[in-house]
């Protein structure tokens, strides 16, 4: 007979004693169970003891986590969290350095357990740890383990960061980060503390930003220790995300500077090691922050009265048609040029930039393409201006819609995810990564337009294909823009059609094999077969015209064949050209259905 579900069979160990095998009743209070275990070993003062897991993090067993106990678990009888916290605190406050170090090592290990951490904090244990840091006398193991303990204790969220607002502790931690050469553990946990303080308290942000040497963070990204790299990048991200509005522009220079990108490429992405999940998340955050700097331009409409914006449009026209002097051009000729450029409103192309998104970001992309890839821009515009109006790929309209698609794919304006690890390494290779991304894709759009032999009516269809091409090319995780370009070139329109068909077939096969679909098919199968039979018989009764093939294999006259209403006799005969099937009575020849050869009768017998 199996034991009751509330009974868990476990072993309890204690140094210097034989282990006990007990039936732990989950309905019984934990204090009573501990008391019974202590009594069996003649241990007094059971209130000072607790049970602890022996595997994993060796956390204390409490009323909240006792449901995790399984049959066969091995437990350890040890001092309670309260007594352990008091003992550790006495040693940390004591005069002996060796005892203090041992206590800090033990606390660093045990403070992962929220039960011990809460007891230690309740006994004001954070103050002596802060005193060690603020005193500045320790720089070795004692300081390293002290910082470790503070990080672990604060990570549980039971203590407020307000107690650090006086600044002495914060400035000391910042000084460790500002040093070029520092113990790896001290630097790791100092960076971790800075990130947490930046995230949790605005006053601490002001203290940190005034003391921190920001270029030193990039130096820490160049080390080989990936934990330090991750924390350094996390601090950089936090500096921007938590900066006041008036400081955003200055912090934007930090996350977009060339030195940061190059350091990330050389020492993080291309260092030959696998990037762990925490670093991948921080790279995701940084890339999303950089791309979101484009959000303002994406949401700004064009001002038709702004001369600088109007000059930008003239600039696009002049680069494409630079053999024509501006002062010699009439307004009607401008309109023709803007039409060749592919704007929907060729009289006032500013109207094309009134939709947000993509707003002015589309014009920025077009200008970048025209200036940085001048020959490709001119070739694209002139090539389409020479086609028929129906078949030309409108550069202006395409650029605006493509920019909108890219904003959606790269999620511009969407805050960084708290858990995502996705990023594109190639976006760290260019100062104007989004603009280069656009330049590659607009040329792809023109290529795909030609492959599809598209007309103006097919514009939305072309955009759908382009979106799919870009999405599929990004799946290969190209590390350079040239790799991305080659991936796009390999995805022709014909390839997209094949991939769509394959995806559809795979989905259908998966759907058709599901039990509900199979059951439904069997249920409606007789009804469907009967419907097919009736449709075929109806079609035979209506009659069909055929070309009669003579002995010379020439197609001579037409003839008609109809099935009688009782479905037993075929009536057939010659008919005139361009005539519909005649009445069945007018067809002179007939044939009984049952006398037809078997291979002809078979289709109807199936019915």
Coordinates of C-alpha atoms in Angstrom, one line a residue:
X1 CA 0.0 0.0 0.0
X2 CA 1.5 3.4 -1.0
X3 CA 2.2 5.9 1.7
X4 CA -0.2 8.9 2.0
X5 CA 0.5 11.8 -0.3
X6 CA 1.2 14.1 2.8
X7 CA 4.0 11.8 4.0
X8 CA 7.5 12.4 2.5
X9 CA 10.3 9.9 3.3
X10 CA 13.5 11.8 3.9
X11 CA 16.9 11.3 5.6
X12 CA 18.2 13.8 8.1
X13 CA 22.0 14.2 8.8
X14 CA 24.0 15.8 11.6
X15 CA 27.8 15.9 12.0
X16 CA 29.0 13.2 14.5
X17 CA 25.7 11.3 14.4
X18 CA 24.0 8.5 12.4
X19 CA 21.5 9.7 9.9
X20 CA 17.8 9.4 10.7
X21 CA 15.1 8.1 8.2
X22 CA 11.9 9.8 9.0
X23 CA 8.4 10.1 7.6
X24 CA 7.9 13.8 7.3
X25 CA 4.2 14.8 7.7
X26 CA 3.6 17.8 5.5
X27 CA 0.5 18.6 7.6
X28 CA 2.6 18.9 10.8
X29 CA 4.1 22.3 11.7
X30 CA 7.8 22.5 10.8
X31 CA 8.8 23.6 14.3
X32 CA 7.3 20.4 15.7
X33 CA 9.2 18.2 13.2
X34 CA 12.5 19.9 14.1
X35 CA 11.8 19.4 17.8
X36 CA 11.2 15.7 17.3
X37 CA 14.4 15.3 15.3
X38 CA 16.4 17.2 18.0
X39 CA 14.8 15.0 20.7
X40 CA 15.9 11.8 18.9
X41 CA 19.5 13.0 19.1
X42 CA 19.1 14.5 22.6
X43 CA 19.7 18.0 21.3
X44 CA 18.2 20.7 23.5
X45 CA 17.1 24.2 22.5
X46 CA 15.4 23.1 19.2
X47 CA 14.4 26.7 18.6
X48 CA 18.0 27.3 17.6
X49 CA 18.0 24.7 14.9
X50 CA 16.5 24.3 11.4
X51 CA 16.5 21.9 8.5
X52 CA 18.4 22.6 5.3
X53 CA 18.7 21.1 1.9
X54 CA 22.1 19.4 1.3
X55 CA 22.1 19.8 -2.5
X56 CA 22.2 22.8 -4.7
X57 CA 22.3 26.1 -2.9
X58 CA 21.7 24.4 0.5
X59 CA 18.8 26.8 1.5
X60 CA 16.8 26.6 4.6
X61 CA 13.5 24.7 4.6
X62 CA 10.6 26.9 5.6
X63 CA 6.8 26.7 5.5
X64 CA 7.0 28.5 2.1
X65 CA 9.3 26.0 0.4
X66 CA 8.6 22.7 2.2
X67 CA 6.3 21.6 -0.6
X68 CA 9.5 21.1 -2.7
X69 CA 10.5 18.2 -0.5
X70 CA 10.5 14.9 -2.4
X71 CA 10.8 11.3 -1.3
X72 CA 14.5 10.3 -0.9
X73 CA 15.6 13.9 -0.1
X74 CA 18.6 14.2 2.2
X75 CA 18.3 17.1 4.8
X76 CA 20.8 18.6 7.2
X77 CA 20.1 19.7 10.8
X78 CA 21.9 23.0 11.3
X79 CA 21.7 26.2 13.3
X80 CA 18.7 28.3 12.4
X81 CA 19.0 31.3 10.1
X82 CA 18.6 33.7 13.1
X83 CA 21.4 32.1 15.1
X84 CA 23.7 31.8 12.1
X85 CA 23.1 35.5 11.2
X86 CA 24.0 36.5 14.8
X87 CA 27.2 34.4 14.8
X88 CA 28.3 35.8 11.4
X89 CA 27.6 39.4 12.5
X90 CA 29.7 38.9 15.7
X91 CA 32.7 37.7 13.7
X92 CA 32.4 40.5 11.1
X93 CA 32.3 43.1 13.9
X94 CA 35.1 41.4 15.8
X95 CA 38.7 42.5 15.8
X96 CA 40.2 39.3 14.1
X97 CA 40.8 39.7 10.4
X98 CA 40.9 35.9 9.8
X99 CA 37.6 35.3 11.6
X100 CA 36.1 38.3 9.7
X101 CA 37.3 36.8 6.4
X102 CA 35.9 33.4 7.2
X103 CA 32.6 34.9 8.2
X104 CA 32.4 37.0 5.0
X105 CA 33.1 33.9 2.9
X106 CA 30.4 32.0 4.7
X107 CA 27.9 34.9 4.4
X108 CA 28.7 35.3 0.6
X109 CA 27.6 31.6 0.2
X110 CA 24.6 31.7 2.5
X111 CA 23.2 35.1 1.6
X112 CA 21.8 33.6 -1.6
X113 CA 19.2 32.1 0.7
X114 CA 16.5 34.7 1.3
X115 CA 15.8 33.3 4.8
X116 CA 19.3 33.9 6.0
X117 CA 19.5 37.3 4.1
X118 CA 16.4 38.6 5.8
X119 CA 17.6 37.6 9.3
X120 CA 21.0 39.2 8.6
X121 CA 19.4 42.5 7.4
X122 CA 17.0 42.5 10.4
X123 CA 20.0 42.4 12.7
X124 CA 21.4 45.6 11.0
X125 CA 24.0 43.5 9.3
X126 CA 24.4 45.8 6.3
X127 CA 26.0 48.7 8.4
X128 CA 29.2 46.8 9.3
X129 CA 29.6 45.7 5.6
X130 CA 29.2 49.3 4.5
X131 CA 31.7 50.4 7.1
X132 CA 34.4 48.0 5.7
X133 CA 34.0 49.6 2.2
X134 CA 33.8 53.2 3.4
X135 CA 36.9 52.7 5.6
X136 CA 39.0 52.0 2.6
X137 CA 41.5 50.0 4.5
X138 CA 40.7 46.7 2.9
X139 CA 41.5 46.0 -0.8
X140 CA 42.1 42.2 -0.8
X141 CA 39.8 39.2 -0.2
X142 CA 37.9 41.0 2.7
X143 CA 36.8 43.8 0.3
X144 CA 36.0 41.3 -2.5
X145 CA 33.8 39.2 -0.2
X146 CA 32.2 42.2 1.4
X147 CA 31.0 43.6 -2.0
X148 CA 29.8 40.1 -2.9
X149 CA 27.7 39.9 0.3
X150 CA 26.2 43.4 -0.3
X151 CA 25.2 42.5 -3.8
X152 CA 23.6 39.2 -2.8
X153 CA 21.8 40.8 0.2
X154 CA 20.4 43.7 -1.7
X155 CA 19.4 41.5 -4.6
X156 CA 16.5 40.1 -2.6
X157 CA 14.8 43.4 -2.5
X158 CA 14.2 43.6 1.3
X159 CA 16.5 46.5 1.9
X160 CA 16.2 50.0 0.5
X161 CA 18.9 51.7 -1.5
X162 CA 18.1 55.0 0.3
X163 CA 20.6 54.1 3.0
X164 CA 23.4 54.6 0.5
X165 CA 22.3 58.2 -0.4
X166 CA 24.8 59.9 1.9
X167 CA 27.3 59.2 -0.9
X168 CA 30.4 58.0 0.9
X169 CA 29.8 54.3 0.1
X170 CA 28.8 55.1 -3.5
X171 CA 31.9 57.3 -4.2
X172 CA 34.1 54.5 -2.8
X173 CA 32.5 51.9 -5.1
X174 CA 32.9 54.3 -8.1
X175 CA 36.6 54.8 -7.3
X176 CA 37.1 51.1 -7.7
X177 CA 35.5 51.2 -11.2
X178 CA 37.6 54.3 -12.1
X179 CA 40.8 52.4 -11.5
X180 CA 42.6 50.9 -14.5
X181 CA 44.0 47.9 -12.5
X182 CA 41.7 46.3 -10.0
X183 CA 41.0 42.9 -8.6
X184 CA 38.5 41.1 -10.9
X185 CA 36.1 40.2 -8.1
X186 CA 36.1 43.7 -6.7
X187 CA 35.6 45.2 -10.1
X188 CA 32.8 42.7 -11.0
X189 CA 30.7 43.4 -7.9
X190 CA 31.4 47.1 -7.9
X191 CA 30.0 47.4 -11.4
X192 CA 27.1 45.2 -10.4
X193 CA 26.4 47.5 -7.4
X194 CA 26.5 50.6 -9.7
X195 CA 24.0 49.1 -12.1
X196 CA 21.6 48.3 -9.3
X197 CA 21.9 51.8 -7.8
X198 CA 21.4 53.5 -11.2
X199 CA 18.3 51.4 -11.8
X200 CA 16.8 52.0 -8.3
X201 CA 17.4 55.5 -7.2
X202 CA 17.6 58.9 -9.0
X203 CA 19.7 60.6 -6.2
X204 CA 22.3 57.8 -6.5
X205 CA 22.3 58.4 -10.3
X206 CA 23.4 62.0 -9.7
X207 CA 26.2 60.9 -7.4
X208 CA 27.5 58.2 -9.7
X209 CA 27.4 60.4 -12.8
X210 CA 29.4 63.1 -11.1
X211 CA 32.1 60.7 -9.9
X212 CA 32.3 58.1 -12.7
X213 CA 34.9 58.3 -15.4
X214 CA 32.8 57.1 -18.3
X215 CA 35.7 56.2 -20.7
X216 CA 36.9 53.7 -18.1
X217 CA 33.7 51.7 -18.7
X218 CA 34.8 51.1 -22.3
X219 CA 38.2 50.0 -21.0
X220 CA 36.6 47.4 -18.8
X221 CA 34.8 46.1 -22.0
X222 CA 38.2 45.2 -23.4
X223 CA 39.1 42.7 -20.6
X224 CA 38.9 38.9 -21.0
X225 CA 36.5 38.4 -18.1
X226 CA 33.0 38.2 -19.6
X227 CA 31.3 38.9 -16.2
X228 CA 33.1 42.2 -16.0
X229 CA 32.3 43.0 -19.6
X230 CA 28.6 42.2 -19.1
X231 CA 28.4 44.4 -16.0
X232 CA 30.3 47.3 -17.7
X233 CA 27.9 47.2 -20.6
X234 CA 25.0 47.0 -18.1
X235 CA 26.2 50.2 -16.4
X236 CA 26.5 52.0 -19.8
X237 CA 22.9 51.0 -20.7
X238 CA 21.7 52.0 -17.3
X239 CA 23.4 55.4 -17.5
X240 CA 21.4 56.2 -20.6
X241 CA 18.1 54.6 -19.6
X242 CA 18.0 56.4 -16.2
X243 CA 19.4 59.7 -17.3
X244 CA 17.1 62.8 -16.9
X245 CA 15.6 64.2 -20.1
X246 CA 18.1 67.1 -20.1
X247 CA 21.0 64.7 -20.1
X248 CA 19.7 62.3 -22.7
X249 CA 21.6 63.9 -25.5
X250 CA 24.9 63.7 -23.7
X251 CA 24.3 60.1 -22.8
X252 CA 23.4 59.3 -26.4
X253 CA 26.9 60.2 -27.4
X254 CA 28.2 57.5 -25.0
X255 CA 26.2 54.7 -26.4
X256 CA 26.8 55.6 -30.1
X257 CA 30.5 56.5 -30.0
X258 CA 32.8 54.7 -32.4
X259 CA 35.2 53.4 -29.7
X260 CA 32.3 51.6 -27.9
X261 CA 31.2 49.9 -31.1
X262 CA 34.7 48.8 -32.0
X263 CA 35.4 47.5 -28.5
X264 CA 32.2 45.5 -28.6
X265 CA 33.1 44.0 -32.0
X266 CA 36.7 43.2 -31.2
X267 CA 36.5 42.0 -27.5
X268 CA 32.9 40.8 -27.2
X269 CA 31.4 39.6 -30.5
X270 CA 34.6 38.5 -32.3
X271 CA 36.7 37.3 -29.4
X272 CA 36.2 33.6 -30.3
X273 CA 34.1 32.7 -27.2
X274 CA 30.5 31.9 -27.0
X275 CA 28.5 34.9 -25.7
X276 CA 26.5 33.9 -22.6
X277 CA 22.9 34.9 -22.1
X278 CA 23.4 37.9 -19.8
X279 CA 25.8 39.5 -22.3
X280 CA 23.5 38.8 -25.2
X281 CA 20.7 40.5 -23.3
X282 CA 22.9 43.6 -22.7
X283 CA 23.8 43.7 -26.4
X284 CA 20.1 43.6 -27.2
X285 CA 19.4 46.5 -24.8
X286 CA 22.2 48.6 -26.2
X287 CA 21.2 48.0 -29.8
X288 CA 17.5 48.8 -29.1
X289 CA 18.6 52.0 -27.3
X290 CA 20.7 53.1 -30.3
X291 CA 17.9 52.3 -32.8
X292 CA 15.4 54.1 -30.7
X293 CA 17.4 57.3 -31.1
X294 CA 15.7 57.4 -34.5
X295 CA 12.2 57.4 -33.0
X296 CA 11.9 61.2 -32.9
X297 CA 12.7 61.5 -36.7
X298 CA 10.3 58.7 -37.3
X299 CA 7.4 60.6 -35.6
X300 CA 8.1 64.0 -37.1
X301 CA 6.1 65.1 -40.1
X302 CA 7.6 67.3 -42.8
X303 CA 7.0 71.0 -42.5
X304 CA 6.3 72.4 -46.0
X305 CA 7.3 75.8 -44.9
X306 CA 10.7 74.8 -43.6
X307 CA 13.2 76.0 -46.1
X308 CA 15.9 73.5 -45.0
X309 CA 13.5 70.6 -45.5
X310 CA 12.5 71.9 -48.9
X311 CA 16.1 72.2 -49.8
X312 CA 16.6 68.5 -49.0
X313 CA 13.9 67.7 -51.6
X314 CA 15.7 69.9 -54.1
X315 CA 18.9 68.1 -53.2
X316 CA 17.4 64.7 -54.1
X317 CA 16.3 66.1 -57.5
X318 CA 19.6 67.8 -58.3
X319 CA 21.6 64.7 -57.6
X320 CA 19.4 62.6 -59.8
X321 CA 19.2 65.1 -62.6
X322 CA 22.4 67.1 -62.1
X323 CA 22.8 68.0 -65.7
X324 CA 20.0 70.5 -65.4
X325 CA 20.5 73.9 -63.7
X326 CA 18.0 74.6 -61.0
X327 CA 17.4 78.3 -61.9
X328 CA 16.5 77.3 -65.5
X329 CA 13.8 74.9 -64.5
X330 CA 10.1 75.7 -64.5
X331 CA 7.7 74.5 -61.9
X332 CA 6.0 72.1 -64.3
X333 CA 9.4 70.6 -65.0
X334 CA 10.0 70.2 -61.3
X335 CA 6.8 68.3 -61.1
X336 CA 8.0 66.0 -63.9
X337 CA 11.2 65.4 -62.1
X338 CA 9.5 64.6 -58.8
X339 CA 7.2 62.2 -60.7
X340 CA 10.3 60.5 -62.0
X341 CA 11.6 60.3 -58.5
X342 CA 8.5 58.3 -57.6
X343 CA 6.6 60.7 -55.3
X344 CA 2.9 60.3 -55.1
X345 CA 2.3 64.1 -54.9
X346 CA 4.7 65.3 -57.6
X347 CA 3.5 68.9 -57.3
X348 CA 4.2 69.1 -53.6
X349 CA 6.2 66.0 -52.6
X350 CA 6.4 67.3 -49.0
X351 CA 2.9 65.8 -48.6
X352 CA 4.4 62.3 -49.0
X353 CA 6.2 62.8 -45.7
X354 CA 3.1 63.7 -43.6
X355 CA 2.5 60.1 -42.5
X356 CA 4.1 58.9 -39.3
X357 CA 5.8 56.5 -39.1
X358 CA 8.1 56.8 -41.0
X359 CA 7.9 60.6 -41.1
X360 CA 11.2 62.5 -41.8
X361 CA 13.2 59.3 -41.2
X362 CA 12.3 58.3 -44.7
X363 CA 13.7 61.5 -46.2
X364 CA 16.9 61.1 -44.1
X365 CA 17.4 57.6 -45.6
X366 CA 16.8 58.9 -49.1
X367 CA 19.3 61.7 -48.6
X368 CA 21.9 59.3 -47.2
X369 CA 21.5 57.0 -50.1
X370 CA 21.8 59.8 -52.6
X371 CA 24.9 61.2 -51.0
X372 CA 26.8 58.1 -49.8
X373 CA 25.8 55.8 -52.7
X374 CA 25.4 58.4 -55.4
X375 CA 26.0 56.3 -58.5
X376 CA 23.6 53.6 -57.3
X377 CA 21.0 56.2 -56.5
X378 CA 21.3 57.9 -59.9
X379 CA 21.2 54.6 -61.7
X380 CA 18.1 53.4 -59.8
X381 CA 16.2 56.7 -60.5
X382 CA 17.1 57.0 -64.2
X383 CA 16.5 53.3 -64.8
X384 CA 12.9 53.6 -63.5
X385 CA 12.3 56.9 -65.2
X386 CA 12.9 55.2 -68.6
X387 CA 10.3 52.5 -68.0
X388 CA 6.6 52.7 -68.8
X389 CA 4.7 54.5 -66.2
X390 CA 2.9 51.3 -65.2
X391 CA 6.1 49.3 -64.7
X392 CA 8.4 51.9 -63.1
X393 CA 9.4 51.2 -59.5
X394 CA 8.6 54.5 -57.7
X395 CA 11.7 55.4 -55.7
X396 CA 10.0 58.0 -53.4
X397 CA 7.0 55.9 -52.5
X398 CA 9.1 52.7 -52.2
X399 CA 11.6 54.5 -49.9
X400 CA 8.9 55.8 -47.6
X401 CA 7.1 52.4 -47.3
X402 CA 10.4 50.5 -47.0
X403 CA 11.5 52.8 -44.1
X404 CA 8.2 52.0 -42.4
X405 CA 8.8 48.3 -42.8
X406 CA 12.3 48.5 -41.5
X407 CA 11.1 50.4 -38.4
X408 CA 8.6 47.6 -37.8
X409 CA 11.2 44.8 -38.3
X410 CA 13.8 46.5 -36.1
X411 CA 11.1 47.6 -33.6
X412 CA 12.2 51.2 -33.5
X413 CA 10.3 53.0 -30.7
X414 CA 9.8 49.8 -28.7
X415 CA 11.6 49.7 -25.3
X416 CA 14.2 47.0 -24.8
X417 CA 12.8 43.7 -23.5
X418 CA 13.7 42.6 -20.0
X419 CA 14.5 39.1 -21.1
X420 CA 15.3 39.2 -24.9
X421 CA 18.7 38.2 -26.2
X422 CA 18.3 39.0 -29.9
X423 CA 20.7 41.5 -31.6
X424 CA 22.3 41.9 -35.0
X425 CA 26.1 42.0 -34.9
X426 CA 26.3 43.8 -38.3
X427 CA 24.5 46.8 -36.7
X428 CA 27.7 47.4 -34.6
X429 CA 29.9 47.7 -37.7
X430 CA 28.6 51.0 -39.0
X431 CA 28.1 54.5 -37.5
X432 CA 25.0 54.9 -39.7
X433 CA 23.8 51.3 -39.5
X434 CA 20.1 51.9 -40.1
X435 CA 20.8 54.1 -43.1
X436 CA 23.2 51.4 -44.6
X437 CA 20.5 48.8 -43.9
X438 CA 18.1 50.9 -45.9
X439 CA 20.5 51.4 -48.8
X440 CA 20.9 47.6 -49.2
X441 CA 17.2 47.0 -49.0
X442 CA 16.1 49.7 -51.4
X443 CA 18.3 48.2 -54.1
X444 CA 16.8 44.8 -53.3
X445 CA 13.4 46.3 -53.7
X446 CA 14.2 47.5 -57.2
X447 CA 15.6 44.1 -58.1
X448 CA 12.6 42.2 -56.8
X449 CA 10.3 44.6 -58.6
X450 CA 11.9 43.7 -61.9
X451 CA 11.8 39.9 -61.1
X452 CA 8.1 40.2 -60.3
X453 CA 7.5 42.3 -63.5
X454 CA 5.4 44.4 -61.1
X455 CA 3.1 47.3 -62.0
X456 CA 1.9 50.1 -59.8
X457 CA -1.1 47.8 -58.8
X458 CA 1.4 45.3 -57.4
X459 CA 3.1 47.7 -55.0
X460 CA 1.7 46.2 -51.8
X461 CA 2.5 42.7 -53.0
X462 CA 6.1 43.7 -53.7
X463 CA 6.4 45.2 -50.2
X464 CA 5.2 41.9 -48.7
X465 CA 7.8 40.0 -50.6
X466 CA 10.5 42.5 -49.6
X467 CA 9.5 42.1 -45.9
X468 CA 9.8 38.3 -46.2
X469 CA 13.2 38.5 -48.0
X470 CA 14.6 40.8 -45.2
X471 CA 13.2 38.6 -42.4
X472 CA 14.6 35.4 -43.9
X473 CA 18.0 37.1 -44.5
X474 CA 18.2 38.3 -40.9
X475 CA 17.6 34.7 -39.7
X476 CA 21.1 33.7 -40.8
X477 CA 22.5 36.3 -38.3
X478 CA 24.9 38.0 -40.7
X479 CA 27.8 39.6 -38.9
X480 CA 28.6 42.1 -41.7
X481 CA 26.5 44.1 -44.1
X482 CA 28.2 42.4 -47.0
X483 CA 27.0 39.0 -45.7
X484 CA 23.5 40.5 -45.4
X485 CA 23.6 41.8 -48.9
X486 CA 24.7 38.4 -50.3
X487 CA 21.9 36.6 -48.3
X488 CA 19.4 39.0 -49.8
X489 CA 20.8 38.5 -53.3
X490 CA 20.4 34.7 -52.9
X491 CA 16.7 35.1 -52.0
X492 CA 15.1 35.8 -55.4
X493 CA 11.4 36.1 -55.9
X494 CA 11.3 32.6 -57.3
X495 CA 13.0 31.4 -54.1
X496 CA 10.4 33.1 -51.9
X497 CA 7.6 31.4 -53.8
X498 CA 9.2 28.0 -53.3
X499 CA 9.8 28.7 -49.6
X500 CA 6.2 29.9 -49.2
X501 CA 4.9 26.7 -50.8
X502 CA 7.2 24.5 -48.7
X503 CA 6.1 26.3 -45.5
X504 CA 2.5 26.0 -46.5
X505 CA 2.8 22.3 -47.3
X506 CA 4.6 21.6 -44.0
X507 CA 1.9 23.5 -42.1
X508 CA -0.9 21.7 -43.9
X509 CA 0.7 18.3 -43.3
X510 CA 1.0 19.1 -39.7
X511 CA -2.5 20.3 -39.5
X512 CA -4.0 17.3 -41.4
X513 CA -2.2 14.9 -39.1
X514 CA -3.7 16.4 -35.9
X515 CA -6.4 14.1 -34.3
X516 CA -9.2 16.7 -34.5
X517 CA -8.7 17.3 -38.3
X518 CA -8.5 13.5 -39.0
X519 CA -11.7 12.9 -37.0
X520 CA -13.4 15.7 -38.9
X521 CA -12.3 14.4 -42.3
X522 CA -13.7 10.9 -41.5
X523 CA -17.0 12.4 -40.3
X524 CA -17.6 14.5 -43.4
X525 CA -16.0 12.1 -45.9
X526 CA -19.3 10.4 -47.1
X527 CA -21.0 13.8 -47.5
X528 CA -18.1 15.2 -49.5
X529 CA -17.9 12.2 -51.8
X530 CA -21.6 12.3 -52.4
X531 CA -21.3 16.0 -53.2
X532 CA -18.5 15.3 -55.7
X533 CA -20.6 12.6 -57.3
X534 CA -23.5 14.9 -57.8
X535 CA -21.4 17.7 -59.2
X536 CA -19.7 15.4 -61.7
X537 CA -23.0 13.9 -62.8
X538 CA -24.5 17.4 -63.2
X539 CA -21.6 18.4 -65.3
X540 CA -22.1 15.3 -67.5
X541 CA -25.8 16.0 -67.9
X542 CA -25.1 19.6 -68.9
X543 CA -22.8 18.3 -71.7
X544 CA -19.4 19.3 -73.1
X545 CA -18.2 20.3 -76.5
X546 CA -15.1 18.5 -77.9
X547 CA -12.9 18.8 -81.0
X548 CA -13.3 15.6 -83.0
X549 CA -10.0 14.2 -84.2
X550 CA -10.1 12.6 -87.7
X551 CA -7.9 9.9 -89.1
X552 CA -5.3 12.4 -90.2
X553 CA -5.0 13.6 -86.6
X554 CA -6.6 16.9 -87.6
X555 CA -9.1 18.5 -85.4
X556 CA -12.2 18.8 -87.5
X557 CA -15.8 19.5 -86.4
X558 CA -17.1 19.9 -82.9
X559 CA -19.1 17.2 -81.2
X560 CA -21.1 17.2 -78.0
X561 CA -21.7 14.5 -75.4
X562 CA -24.4 14.6 -72.7
X563 CA -25.5 12.1 -70.1
X564 CA -29.2 11.4 -69.8
X565 CA -31.1 12.6 -66.8
X566 CA -31.4 9.0 -65.5
X567 CA -27.6 8.7 -65.8
X568 CA -27.9 5.5 -67.9
X569 CA -27.3 6.7 -71.5
X570 CA -24.7 9.0 -73.2
X571 CA -26.1 11.0 -76.1
X572 CA -23.6 12.5 -78.6
X573 CA -23.3 14.0 -82.1
X574 CA -21.8 16.7 -84.3
X575 CA -22.6 20.3 -83.6
X576 CA -21.9 23.6 -85.3
X577 CA -19.0 26.0 -84.5
X578 CA -19.6 28.5 -81.7
X579 CA -22.7 26.8 -80.4
X580 CA -23.6 25.8 -76.9
X581 CA -24.5 22.2 -76.0
X582 CA -27.8 21.4 -77.8
X583 CA -30.8 19.7 -76.3
X584 CA -30.3 16.0 -75.6
X585 CA -33.1 15.1 -78.0
X586 CA -31.3 16.6 -80.9
X587 CA -28.2 14.4 -80.5
X588 CA -28.6 11.5 -82.9
X589 CA -26.2 8.9 -81.4
X590 CA -26.5 7.2 -78.0
X591 CA -24.5 4.6 -76.0
X592 CA -25.5 2.7 -72.9
X593 CA -23.2 3.6 -70.0
X594 CA -22.8 0.0 -69.0
X595 CA -21.4 -1.2 -72.3
X596 CA -18.4 1.2 -72.2
X597 CA -15.0 -0.4 -71.6
X598 CA -14.0 -0.9 -68.0
X599 CA -11.2 1.8 -68.0
X600 CA -13.8 4.4 -69.1
X601 CA -16.5 3.3 -66.8
X602 CA -14.2 3.2 -63.7
X603 CA -14.4 6.9 -62.8
X604 CA -18.2 6.8 -62.5
X605 CA -18.2 3.5 -60.6
X606 CA -16.0 5.2 -58.0
X607 CA -18.8 7.7 -57.6

